CSV table of C-alpha atoms in Angstrom, one decimal:
chain,number,residue,atom,x,y,z
U,1,MET,CA,0.0,0.0,0.0
U,2,ILE,CA,2.8,2.4,0.9
U,3,LYS,CA,4.5,1.6,-2.4
U,4,SER,CA,1.3,2.4,-4.2
U,5,ILE,CA,0.9,5.9,-2.7
U,6,MET,CA,4.5,6.9,-2.9
U,7,PRO,CA,4.3,8.1,-6.6
U,8,ARG,CA,1.3,10.2,-5.6
U,9,ILE,CA,3.1,11.8,-2.7
U,10,ALA,CA,6.1,12.5,-4.9
U,11,ALA,CA,3.9,14.0,-7.5
U,12,ALA,CA,2.2,16.2,-4.9
U,13,ILE,CA,5.5,17.4,-3.6
U,14,VAL,CA,6.7,18.2,-7.1
U,15,SER,CA,3.4,20.1,-7.7
U,16,VAL,CA,3.8,22.1,-4.5
U,17,VAL,CA,7.4,23.0,-5.4
U,18,ILE,CA,6.3,24.1,-8.9
U,19,ILE,CA,3.5,26.2,-7.5
U,20,ILE,CA,5.7,27.9,-4.9
U,21,GLY,CA,8.5,28.4,-7.4
U,22,GLY,CA,6.1,29.7,-10.0
U,23,GLY,CA,4.5,32.1,-7.5
U,24,PHE,CA,7.9,33.4,-6.4
U,25,ALA,CA,9.0,33.9,-10.0
U,26,ALA,CA,5.8,35.8,-10.7
U,27,TYR,CA,6.3,37.9,-7.6
U,28,VAL,CA,9.9,38.8,-8.7
U,29,TYR,CA,8.6,39.6,-12.2
U,30,VAL,CA,5.8,41.8,-11.1
U,31,LEU,CA,7.8,43.7,-8.6
U,32,SER,CA,10.8,44.3,-10.9
U,33,GLU,CA,8.4,45.5,-13.7
U,34,ARG,CA,7.1,48.1,-11.3
U,35,ILE,CA,10.7,49.2,-10.7
U,36,VAL,CA,11.4,49.3,-14.5
U,37,HIS,CA,8.3,51.5,-15.1
U,38,ARG,CA,8.5,53.6,-11.9
U,39,GLN,CA,7.9,57.3,-12.6
U,40,TYR,CA,10.3,60.0,-11.5
U,41,GLU,CA,10.1,63.8,-11.3
U,42,ALA,CA,13.0,66.0,-12.2
U,43,PRO,CA,13.3,69.6,-13.3
U,44,LEU,CA,13.2,70.5,-17.0
U,45,GLN,CA,16.0,73.1,-17.3
U,46,VAL,CA,17.0,74.6,-20.7
U,47,VAL,CA,20.7,75.1,-21.2
U,48,ALA,CA,22.2,77.2,-24.0
U,49,VAL,CA,23.5,75.1,-26.9
U,50,PRO,CA,26.2,77.0,-28.9
U,51,THR,CA,26.5,76.5,-32.6
U,52,ASN,CA,30.0,77.8,-33.4
U,53,ALA,CA,32.6,75.4,-34.6
U,54,ALA,CA,34.9,75.9,-31.6
U,55,ALA,CA,32.2,74.9,-29.2
U,56,ILE,CA,31.4,71.8,-31.2
U,57,VAL,CA,35.0,70.7,-31.2
U,58,GLU,CA,35.2,71.3,-27.5
U,59,GLY,CA,32.0,69.3,-27.0
U,60,GLU,CA,33.5,66.4,-28.8
U,61,ARG,CA,36.5,66.5,-26.4
U,62,LEU,CA,34.2,66.7,-23.4
U,63,ALA,CA,32.1,63.8,-24.7
U,64,ALA,CA,35.2,61.7,-25.1
U,65,ILE,CA,36.3,62.4,-21.5
U,66,ARG,CA,32.9,61.4,-20.2
U,67,GLY,CA,33.0,58.1,-22.1
U,68,CYS,CA,29.9,58.5,-24.3
U,69,SER,CA,31.3,56.2,-27.0
U,70,GLY,CA,32.1,53.5,-24.4
U,71,CYS,CA,28.5,52.5,-24.2
U,72,HIS,CA,26.9,54.1,-27.3
U,73,GLY,CA,29.5,52.9,-29.8
U,74,LYS,CA,32.2,54.7,-31.7
U,75,ASN,CA,29.7,56.4,-34.0
U,76,LEU,CA,27.3,56.9,-31.1
U,77,ALA,CA,24.5,55.1,-33.0
U,78,GLY,CA,24.0,52.7,-30.1
U,79,ALA,CA,25.3,49.4,-29.0
U,80,VAL,CA,24.2,46.3,-27.1
U,81,PHE,CA,25.2,46.5,-23.5
U,82,PHE,CA,24.3,42.9,-22.6
U,83,ASP,CA,22.2,40.2,-24.3
U,84,ASP,CA,21.8,36.8,-22.6
U,85,PHE,CA,19.2,34.8,-20.8
U,86,LYS,CA,20.3,35.6,-17.2
U,87,GLN,CA,20.9,39.3,-17.6
U,88,GLY,CA,18.4,40.0,-20.3
U,89,ARG,CA,18.9,42.6,-23.0
U,90,ALA,CA,19.9,46.2,-22.7
U,91,THR,CA,21.0,48.6,-25.3
U,92,ALA,CA,22.6,52.0,-25.2
U,93,PRO,CA,20.4,54.0,-27.7
U,94,ASN,CA,21.3,55.8,-30.8
U,95,LEU,CA,22.4,59.3,-29.7
U,96,THR,CA,22.4,60.7,-33.2
U,97,SER,CA,18.6,60.2,-33.1
U,98,ALA,CA,17.9,60.9,-29.5
U,99,VAL,CA,19.4,64.4,-29.6
U,100,ARG,CA,16.9,65.3,-32.3
U,101,ASP,CA,13.9,63.5,-30.7
U,102,TYR,CA,14.4,65.1,-27.3
U,103,SER,CA,14.2,68.8,-26.5
U,104,VAL,CA,17.2,70.4,-25.0
U,105,ALA,CA,15.5,70.5,-21.6
U,106,GLU,CA,14.7,66.8,-21.9
U,107,LEU,CA,18.2,66.0,-22.9
U,108,ALA,CA,19.5,67.9,-19.8
U,109,ARG,CA,17.1,66.0,-17.6
U,110,VAL,CA,17.9,62.5,-18.9
U,111,ILE,CA,21.7,63.2,-18.8
U,112,ARG,CA,21.8,64.8,-15.3
U,113,HIS,CA,18.9,63.2,-13.6
U,114,GLY,CA,18.4,59.9,-15.4
U,115,VAL,CA,14.8,60.6,-16.2
U,116,ARG,CA,13.6,59.7,-19.7
U,117,HIS,CA,11.0,61.7,-21.7
U,118,ASN,CA,8.3,59.3,-20.4
U,119,GLY,CA,9.2,59.7,-16.8
U,120,GLU,CA,10.9,56.4,-16.4
U,121,GLY,CA,14.4,56.1,-15.1
U,122,VAL,CA,17.5,55.1,-17.0
U,123,GLN,CA,19.1,51.9,-15.9
U,124,ILE,CA,22.7,52.0,-17.0
U,125,MET,CA,23.8,55.5,-18.1
U,126,PRO,CA,25.7,56.9,-15.1
U,127,SER,CA,23.6,60.1,-14.5
U,128,PRO,CA,25.1,60.6,-11.0
U,129,MET,CA,28.4,61.4,-12.7
U,130,TYR,CA,26.8,63.8,-15.1
U,131,TYR,CA,24.6,65.5,-12.5
U,132,HIS,CA,27.3,68.1,-11.7
U,133,LEU,CA,28.1,68.9,-15.4
U,134,SER,CA,28.0,72.7,-15.8
U,135,ASP,CA,25.5,74.3,-18.2
U,136,ALA,CA,28.4,75.4,-20.4
U,137,ASP,CA,29.9,71.9,-20.7
U,138,LEU,CA,26.6,70.2,-21.1
U,139,GLY,CA,25.6,72.7,-23.8
U,140,LYS,CA,28.8,72.0,-25.7
U,141,ILE,CA,28.3,68.2,-25.5
U,142,ILE,CA,24.7,68.6,-26.8
U,143,ALA,CA,26.0,70.9,-29.6
U,144,TYR,CA,28.6,68.2,-30.6
U,145,LEU,CA,26.0,65.4,-30.6
U,146,ARG,CA,23.6,67.5,-32.7
U,147,SER,CA,26.3,68.2,-35.2
U,148,LEU,CA,26.5,64.5,-36.0
U,149,PRO,CA,24.5,63.2,-39.0
U,150,ARG,CA,21.6,61.0,-38.1
U,151,ALA,CA,22.7,57.4,-38.4
U,152,ASP,CA,20.8,54.1,-38.4
U,153,GLY,CA,21.2,52.5,-35.0
U,154,LEU,CA,19.6,51.0,-32.0
U,155,ASP,CA,16.6,52.2,-30.0
U,156,TYR,CA,16.6,52.2,-26.2
U,157,GLU,CA,15.8,48.7,-24.9
U,158,PHE,CA,15.8,47.3,-21.4
U,159,ARG,CA,14.4,43.8,-20.9
U,160,PRO,CA,15.8,42.4,-17.7
U,161,GLY,CA,16.5,38.7,-17.4
U,162,PRO,CA,15.9,36.6,-14.2
U,163,ALA,CA,19.3,37.5,-12.6
U,164,THR,CA,18.8,41.2,-13.2
U,165,ARG,CA,15.2,41.1,-11.9
U,166,TRP,CA,16.5,39.4,-8.8
U,167,LEU,CA,19.0,42.1,-8.2
U,168,MET,CA,16.3,44.8,-8.7
U,169,VAL,CA,14.0,43.2,-6.2
U,170,ARG,CA,16.9,43.0,-3.6
U,171,GLY,CA,17.7,46.6,-4.1
U,172,ILE,CA,21.1,45.9,-5.5
U,173,TRP,CA,20.1,47.2,-8.9
U,174,ALA,CA,18.2,50.5,-8.9
U,175,PRO,CA,17.3,53.0,-11.6
U,176,TRP,CA,19.8,55.9,-11.5
U,177,PRO,CA,17.3,58.7,-10.6
U,178,GLU,CA,17.1,57.1,-7.1
U,179,THR,CA,20.8,57.8,-6.6
U,180,VAL,CA,20.6,61.3,-8.1
U,181,GLN,CA,17.8,62.2,-5.8
U,182,GLN,CA,20.1,61.5,-2.8
U,183,LEU,CA,22.7,64.0,-4.1
U,184,GLY,CA,22.9,67.5,-2.7
U,185,PRO,CA,22.9,70.7,-4.7
U,186,ARG,CA,24.9,70.6,-8.0
U,187,LEU,CA,28.5,71.6,-7.7
U,188,THR,CA,29.4,75.1,-8.8
U,189,ILE,CA,32.8,76.6,-9.3
U,190,ASP,CA,33.0,80.2,-8.0
U,191,ASP,CA,36.6,80.7,-9.0
U,192,GLN,CA,37.6,79.1,-12.3
U,193,SER,CA,41.2,79.8,-11.6
U,194,ASP,CA,41.2,77.7,-8.4
U,195,PRO,CA,42.9,74.4,-9.5
U,196,ILE,CA,41.5,72.5,-6.5
U,197,ALA,CA,37.9,73.6,-7.2
U,198,ARG,CA,38.4,72.8,-10.9
U,199,GLY,CA,39.9,69.4,-10.0
U,200,GLU,CA,36.9,68.5,-7.8
U,201,TYR,CA,34.6,69.3,-10.7
U,202,LEU,CA,36.6,67.2,-13.1
U,203,ALA,CA,36.9,64.3,-10.7
U,204,LEU,CA,33.2,64.2,-9.9
U,205,THR,CA,32.1,64.5,-13.6
U,206,SER,CA,34.7,62.1,-14.9
U,207,CYS,CA,35.8,59.5,-12.3
U,208,SER,CA,32.8,59.0,-10.0
U,209,GLU,CA,31.2,56.5,-12.4
U,210,CYS,CA,33.5,53.8,-11.0
U,211,HIS,CA,34.9,55.4,-7.9
U,212,GLY,CA,31.7,56.7,-6.5
U,213,GLN,CA,30.5,60.2,-5.6
U,214,ASP,CA,32.8,60.2,-2.6
U,215,LEU,CA,35.6,58.9,-4.8
U,216,ALA,CA,36.2,56.2,-2.1
U,217,GLY,CA,36.1,53.4,-4.6
U,218,ASN,CA,34.8,49.9,-4.0
U,219,PRO,CA,37.4,47.5,-2.5
U,220,ALA,CA,35.1,44.5,-3.1
U,221,PHE,CA,35.6,45.1,-6.9
U,222,GLY,CA,39.2,46.1,-6.6
U,223,ILE,CA,38.4,49.8,-7.2
U,224,PRO,CA,40.7,52.0,-5.0
U,225,PRO,CA,39.9,55.2,-3.2
U,226,LEU,CA,41.3,57.9,-5.5
U,227,PRO,CA,42.8,60.2,-2.9
U,228,VAL,CA,44.9,57.3,-1.5
U,229,MET,CA,45.8,56.1,-5.0
U,230,ALA,CA,46.9,59.6,-6.0
U,231,ALA,CA,49.1,60.0,-2.9
U,232,ALA,CA,51.3,57.2,-4.2
U,233,TYR,CA,52.0,59.1,-7.4
U,234,THR,CA,54.2,62.1,-8.2
U,235,PRO,CA,52.5,64.7,-10.3
U,236,GLU,CA,54.5,63.5,-13.3
U,237,GLN,CA,53.6,59.8,-12.7
U,238,PHE,CA,49.9,60.8,-12.3
U,239,ASP,CA,49.9,62.8,-15.6
U,240,ARG,CA,51.5,59.8,-17.4
U,241,PHE,CA,48.9,57.4,-15.9
U,242,LEU,CA,46.0,59.5,-17.1
U,243,SER,CA,47.4,60.4,-20.5
U,244,GLU,CA,49.1,57.1,-21.5
U,245,GLY,CA,47.5,54.5,-19.2
U,246,VAL,CA,50.8,53.5,-17.7
U,247,ALA,CA,50.5,53.1,-13.9
U,248,ILE,CA,53.3,53.5,-11.4
U,249,GLY,CA,55.9,50.9,-11.9
U,250,ASP,CA,55.2,50.8,-15.7
U,251,ARG,CA,52.2,48.6,-15.0
U,252,GLU,CA,49.3,48.0,-17.4
U,253,LEU,CA,46.1,47.9,-15.3
U,254,PRO,CA,43.2,45.6,-16.5
U,255,MET,CA,40.6,48.4,-16.9
U,256,MET,CA,41.9,51.7,-15.9
U,257,SER,CA,44.8,51.8,-18.4
U,258,ARG,CA,42.3,51.4,-21.3
U,259,VAL,CA,39.9,54.0,-19.8
U,260,ALA,CA,42.8,56.4,-19.4
U,261,ARG,CA,43.9,56.1,-23.0
U,262,SER,CA,40.4,56.3,-24.5
U,263,ARG,CA,39.0,59.0,-22.2
U,264,PHE,CA,41.4,60.8,-19.9
U,265,SER,CA,44.1,61.3,-22.5
U,266,HIS,CA,41.7,64.0,-23.9
U,267,LEU,CA,42.1,66.0,-20.7
U,268,HIS,CA,44.5,69.0,-21.0
U,269,PRO,CA,47.7,68.7,-18.9
U,270,GLU,CA,46.4,71.5,-16.6
U,271,GLU,CA,43.2,69.5,-16.1
U,272,ARG,CA,45.0,66.4,-15.1
U,273,GLY,CA,47.1,68.5,-12.8
U,274,ALA,CA,44.0,70.0,-11.2
U,275,ILE,CA,42.5,66.6,-10.5
U,276,TYR,CA,45.8,65.5,-8.9
U,277,GLN,CA,45.9,68.6,-6.7
U,278,TYR,CA,42.3,68.1,-5.6
U,279,LEU,CA,42.9,64.4,-4.7
U,280,ILE,CA,46.0,65.2,-2.8
U,281,ALA,CA,44.2,68.0,-0.9
U,282,THR,CA,41.4,65.6,-0.1
U,283,ASP,CA,43.7,62.9,1.1
């Protein structure tokens, strides 16, 4: 008799497990979808967009320093950020189209605050780093982007997979507006001739994507605190590191060397020096 009911007990257990698992998966899906489509409020602020050639050239340099092509592709027509079952699919959209489809105020809002035209938050673009961009620098970047011919590319897409949805439910992955909302007033430079103030601005708008708004890094991921790192360098070594990607001791670092060559080599020598002075003063 026991043998005859064992298959039914096993089937019942399997059914319960399936029901519980399915219910949990549905819970994660529904909750993460709410996060994806959560609405945010942020100010719509118009910035002046220059049209002269010098401003457009400077905008190209500023865009290179901030790493726009790292996610959006070399021609800024969009690129796939990830595409697999566990993570899902995410694309960095075609900027040559977006700068024409968004108003200037909408562009400023999505760049600085991470709020898209429909009120949803961006998931990947590091808006906390761009939050402190000055009106002048942001206007030049937009001027450069609008000078590019419209190209065929990718639309914005974010379809999280099970692993990403689980991170969202646990609060490990959150739309960027939630981080921006926790930041204080935007940084302003009262004295443009002050290298430390200039260095703070450049560090926050160029380095905080990886090193955090406090530039303290993330030891769990091998990202060092910048003030401590800078203290180990002479000014000449620091300049070489940012311009050539060669770390102290003639080392090639796995990520930072590539980032330095592709982004920070576009900094002017005095800008690299200002960052160094600020980090040393902070340490």
